[in-house]
Short mmCIF file of C-alpha atoms in Angstrom, two decimals:
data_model
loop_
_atom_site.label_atom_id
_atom_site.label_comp_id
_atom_site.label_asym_id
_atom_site.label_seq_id
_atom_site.Cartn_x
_atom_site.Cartn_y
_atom_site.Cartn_z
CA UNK A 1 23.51 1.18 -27.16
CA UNK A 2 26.08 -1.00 -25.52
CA UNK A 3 26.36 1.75 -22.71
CA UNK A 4 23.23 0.40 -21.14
CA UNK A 5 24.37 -3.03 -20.66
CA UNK A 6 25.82 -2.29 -17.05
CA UNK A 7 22.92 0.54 -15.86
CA UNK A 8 20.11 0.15 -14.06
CA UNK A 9 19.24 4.13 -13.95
CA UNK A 10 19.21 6.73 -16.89
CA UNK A 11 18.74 10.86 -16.53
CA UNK A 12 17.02 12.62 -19.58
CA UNK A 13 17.73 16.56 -19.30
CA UNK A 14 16.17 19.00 -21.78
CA UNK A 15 17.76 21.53 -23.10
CA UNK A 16 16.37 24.73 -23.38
CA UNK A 17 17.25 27.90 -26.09
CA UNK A 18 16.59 31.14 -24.98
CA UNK A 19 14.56 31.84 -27.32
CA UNK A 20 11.83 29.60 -26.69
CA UNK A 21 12.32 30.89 -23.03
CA UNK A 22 11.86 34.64 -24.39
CA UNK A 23 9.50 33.93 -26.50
CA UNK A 24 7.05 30.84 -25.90
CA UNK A 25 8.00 29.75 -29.58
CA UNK A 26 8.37 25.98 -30.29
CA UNK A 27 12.13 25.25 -31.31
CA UNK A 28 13.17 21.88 -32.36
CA UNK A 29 13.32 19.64 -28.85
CA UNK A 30 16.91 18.72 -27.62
CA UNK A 31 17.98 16.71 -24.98
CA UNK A 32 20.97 15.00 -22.90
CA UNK A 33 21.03 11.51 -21.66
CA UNK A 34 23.21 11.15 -18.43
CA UNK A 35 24.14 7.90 -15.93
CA UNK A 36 23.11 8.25 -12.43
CA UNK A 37 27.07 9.63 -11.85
CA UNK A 38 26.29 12.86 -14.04
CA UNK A 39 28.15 11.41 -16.86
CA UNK A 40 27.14 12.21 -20.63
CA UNK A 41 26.02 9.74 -23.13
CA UNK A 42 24.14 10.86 -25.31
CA UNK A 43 22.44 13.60 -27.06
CA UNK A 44 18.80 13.80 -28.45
CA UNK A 45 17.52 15.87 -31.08
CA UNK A 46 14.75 16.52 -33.28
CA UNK A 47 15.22 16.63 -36.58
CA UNK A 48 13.48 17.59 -39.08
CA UNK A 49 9.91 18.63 -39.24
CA UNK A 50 8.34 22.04 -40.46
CA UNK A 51 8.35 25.20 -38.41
CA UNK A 52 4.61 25.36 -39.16
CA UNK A 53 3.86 22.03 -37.93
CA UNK A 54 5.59 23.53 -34.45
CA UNK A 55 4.00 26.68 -34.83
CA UNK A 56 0.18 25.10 -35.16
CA UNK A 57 0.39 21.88 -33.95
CA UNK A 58 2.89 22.15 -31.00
CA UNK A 59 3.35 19.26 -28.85
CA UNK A 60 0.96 17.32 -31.24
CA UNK A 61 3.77 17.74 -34.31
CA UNK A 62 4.85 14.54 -34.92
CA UNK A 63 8.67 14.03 -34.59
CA UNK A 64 11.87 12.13 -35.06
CA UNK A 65 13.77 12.21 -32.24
CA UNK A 66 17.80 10.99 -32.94
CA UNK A 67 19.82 9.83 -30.04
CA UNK A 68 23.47 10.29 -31.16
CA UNK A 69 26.92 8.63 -28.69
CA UNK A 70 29.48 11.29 -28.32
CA UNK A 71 30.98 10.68 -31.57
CA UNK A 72 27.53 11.65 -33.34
CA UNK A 73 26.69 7.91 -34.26
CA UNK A 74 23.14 7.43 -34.48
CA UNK A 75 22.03 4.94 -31.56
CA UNK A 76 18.41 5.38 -31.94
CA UNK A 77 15.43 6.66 -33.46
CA UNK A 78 11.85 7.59 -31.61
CA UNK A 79 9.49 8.17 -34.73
CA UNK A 80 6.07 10.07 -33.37
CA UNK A 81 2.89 10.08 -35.27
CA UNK A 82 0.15 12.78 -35.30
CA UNK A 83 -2.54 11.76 -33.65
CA UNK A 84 -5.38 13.45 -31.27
CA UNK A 85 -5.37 11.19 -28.74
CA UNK A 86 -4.13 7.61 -29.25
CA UNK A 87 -0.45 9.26 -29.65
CA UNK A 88 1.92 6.04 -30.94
CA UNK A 89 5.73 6.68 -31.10
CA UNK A 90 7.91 3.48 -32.96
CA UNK A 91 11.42 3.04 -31.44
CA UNK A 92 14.52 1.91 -33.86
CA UNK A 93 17.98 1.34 -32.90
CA UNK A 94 20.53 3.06 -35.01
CA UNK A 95 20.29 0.33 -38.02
CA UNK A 96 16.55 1.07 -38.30
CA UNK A 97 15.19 -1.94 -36.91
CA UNK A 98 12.05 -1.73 -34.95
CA UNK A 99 12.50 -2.11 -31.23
CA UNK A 100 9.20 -1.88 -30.48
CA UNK A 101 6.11 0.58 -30.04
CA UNK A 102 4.84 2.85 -26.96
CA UNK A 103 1.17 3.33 -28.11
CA UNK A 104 -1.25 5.49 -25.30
CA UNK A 105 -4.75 3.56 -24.65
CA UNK A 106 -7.46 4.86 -23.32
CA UNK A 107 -8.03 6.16 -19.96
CA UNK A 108 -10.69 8.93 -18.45
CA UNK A 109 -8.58 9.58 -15.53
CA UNK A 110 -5.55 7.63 -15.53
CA UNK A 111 -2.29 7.76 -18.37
CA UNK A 112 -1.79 4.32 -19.70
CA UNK A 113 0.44 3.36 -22.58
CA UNK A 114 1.11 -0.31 -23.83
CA UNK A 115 4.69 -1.45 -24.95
CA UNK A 116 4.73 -3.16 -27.78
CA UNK A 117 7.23 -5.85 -29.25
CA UNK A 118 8.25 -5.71 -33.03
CA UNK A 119 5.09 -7.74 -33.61
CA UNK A 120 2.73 -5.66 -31.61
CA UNK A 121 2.53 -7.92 -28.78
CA UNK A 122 1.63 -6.09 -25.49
CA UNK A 123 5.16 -7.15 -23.48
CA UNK A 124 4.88 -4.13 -20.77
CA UNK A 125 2.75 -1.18 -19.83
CA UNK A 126 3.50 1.89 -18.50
CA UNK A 127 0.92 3.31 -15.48
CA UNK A 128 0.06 6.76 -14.69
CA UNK A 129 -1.41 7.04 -10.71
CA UNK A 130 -3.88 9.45 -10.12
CA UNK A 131 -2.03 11.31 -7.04
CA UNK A 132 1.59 10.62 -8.45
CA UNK A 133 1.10 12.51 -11.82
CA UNK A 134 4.95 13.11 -12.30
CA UNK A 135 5.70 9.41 -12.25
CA UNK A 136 4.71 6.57 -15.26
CA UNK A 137 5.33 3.11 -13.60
CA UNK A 138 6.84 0.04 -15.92
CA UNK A 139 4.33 -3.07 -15.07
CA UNK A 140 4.53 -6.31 -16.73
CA UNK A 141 1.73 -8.98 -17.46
CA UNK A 142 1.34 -9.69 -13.87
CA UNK A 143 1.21 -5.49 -12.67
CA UNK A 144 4.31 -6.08 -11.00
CA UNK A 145 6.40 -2.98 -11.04
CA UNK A 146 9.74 -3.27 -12.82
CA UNK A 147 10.92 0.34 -12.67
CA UNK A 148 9.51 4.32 -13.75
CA UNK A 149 9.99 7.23 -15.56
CA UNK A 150 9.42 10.19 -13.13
CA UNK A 151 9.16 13.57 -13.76
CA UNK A 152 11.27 16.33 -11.83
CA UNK A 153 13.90 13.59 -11.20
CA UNK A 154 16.34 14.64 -8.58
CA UNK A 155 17.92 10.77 -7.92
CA UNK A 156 21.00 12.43 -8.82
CA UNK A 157 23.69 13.41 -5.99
CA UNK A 158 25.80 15.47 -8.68
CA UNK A 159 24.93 19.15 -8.02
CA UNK A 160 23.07 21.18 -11.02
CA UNK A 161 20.60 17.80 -11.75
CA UNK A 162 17.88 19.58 -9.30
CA UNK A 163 15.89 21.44 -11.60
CA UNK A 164 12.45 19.91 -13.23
CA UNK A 165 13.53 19.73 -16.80
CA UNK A 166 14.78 15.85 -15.42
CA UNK A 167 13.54 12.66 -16.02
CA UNK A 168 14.90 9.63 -14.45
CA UNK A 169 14.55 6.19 -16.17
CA UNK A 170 14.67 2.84 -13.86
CA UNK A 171 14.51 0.05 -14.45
CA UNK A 172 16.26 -4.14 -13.95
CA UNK A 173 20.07 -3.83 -14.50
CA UNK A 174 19.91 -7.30 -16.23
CA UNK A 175 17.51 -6.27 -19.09
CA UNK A 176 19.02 -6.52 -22.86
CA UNK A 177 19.95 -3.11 -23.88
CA UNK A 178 16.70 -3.23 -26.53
CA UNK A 179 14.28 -3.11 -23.88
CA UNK A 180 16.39 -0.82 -22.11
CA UNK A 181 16.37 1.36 -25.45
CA UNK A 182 12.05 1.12 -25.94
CA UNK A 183 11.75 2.85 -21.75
CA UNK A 184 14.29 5.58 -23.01
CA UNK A 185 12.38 5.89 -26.22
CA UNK A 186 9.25 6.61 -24.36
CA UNK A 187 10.46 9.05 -22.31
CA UNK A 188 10.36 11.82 -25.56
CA UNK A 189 6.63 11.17 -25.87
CA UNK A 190 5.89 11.14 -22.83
CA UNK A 191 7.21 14.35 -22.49
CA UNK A 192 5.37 15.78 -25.54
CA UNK A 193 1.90 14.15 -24.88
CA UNK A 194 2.15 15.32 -20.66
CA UNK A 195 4.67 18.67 -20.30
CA UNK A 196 4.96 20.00 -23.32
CA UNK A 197 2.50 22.25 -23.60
CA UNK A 198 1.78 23.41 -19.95
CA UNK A 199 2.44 26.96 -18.85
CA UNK A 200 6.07 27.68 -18.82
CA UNK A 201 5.55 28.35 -14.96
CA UNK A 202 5.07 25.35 -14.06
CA UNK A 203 6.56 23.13 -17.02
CA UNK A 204 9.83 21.45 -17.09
#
């Protein structure tokens, strides 16, 4: 993850097969991981998992989503668990060490998920407004907002990043890469639990 040392801004693009386009059926999740120039740095992919579990459970199947460099090194790992409601994804780098844990809490209105440390330690949240529902904002301890993941990202200049399959990830250029690595792990659940199963119309 040493890529992330020097960037402050990260663009998460799915990728769509035509089939799921055609169709409406669930195909294993794959995505590209761009800097704010447009360049490639990663893939995503889901691996694993049982058609059936994407046929019945769709975006409540849980997952293991690999991000891969260029040479198809793993870099990390975003494990998601079934659950109903409280959905909880872990987030290893490519050793399989815990970085931490995006767990959702509960909220009537609002989206609300606490980042854990290795130790389950609250360290961040991320904050769901009520009028900004594209847009999940990183607070710390005090609520002071460190950076977002937003939805329909267009903070790219490079044409053919316009479309709403985006997600842009900000946040302090002077973080260590592992925290860096939990806000890009969050961004796959976050985009299972909120957009994955609205109408194709007005998804992605």
């Amino acid at each position: 993850m040493r890529q992330l040392e020097s960037l402050d801004t990260l663009l998460v693009q799915q990728k769509k097969e035509w089939i799921e386009i055609v169709t409406d059926f669930e195909t294993k999740n794959a995505y590209t991981v761009f800097d704010v120039q447009g360049r490639e740095l990663y893939t995503a992919v889901e691996d694993g998992g049982f058609f059936l579990w994407r046929w019945i459970l769709k975006a409540l199947r849980p997952f293991t989503i690999l991000l891969l460099s260029l040479d198809q090194r793993p870099e990390l790992k975003v494990r998601r668990y079934f659950r109903f409601w409280f959905h909880t994804a872990d987030i290893f780098d490519g050793s399989d060490r815990l970085l931490g844990t995006i767990k959702r809490r509960f909220s009537i209105l609002r989206k609300k998920y606490s980042v854990l440390d290795p130790n389950g330690n609250e360290i961040y949240r991320l904050f769901g407004p009520i009028l900004h529902p594209w847009t999940f904002n990183i607070l710390d301890e005090q609520d002071r907002e460190l950076g977002k993941i937003t939805k329909k990202w267009s903070g790219l200049l490079t044409e053919g990043f316009t479309d709403a399959d985006n997600f842009g990830v900000v946040f302090p250029r002077d973080w260590p890469v592992e925290r860096k690595a939990l806000f890009l792990g969050a961004v796959f659940l976050i985009d299972f639990v909120h957009f994955e199963n609205q109408e194709s119309g007005n998804r992605r």
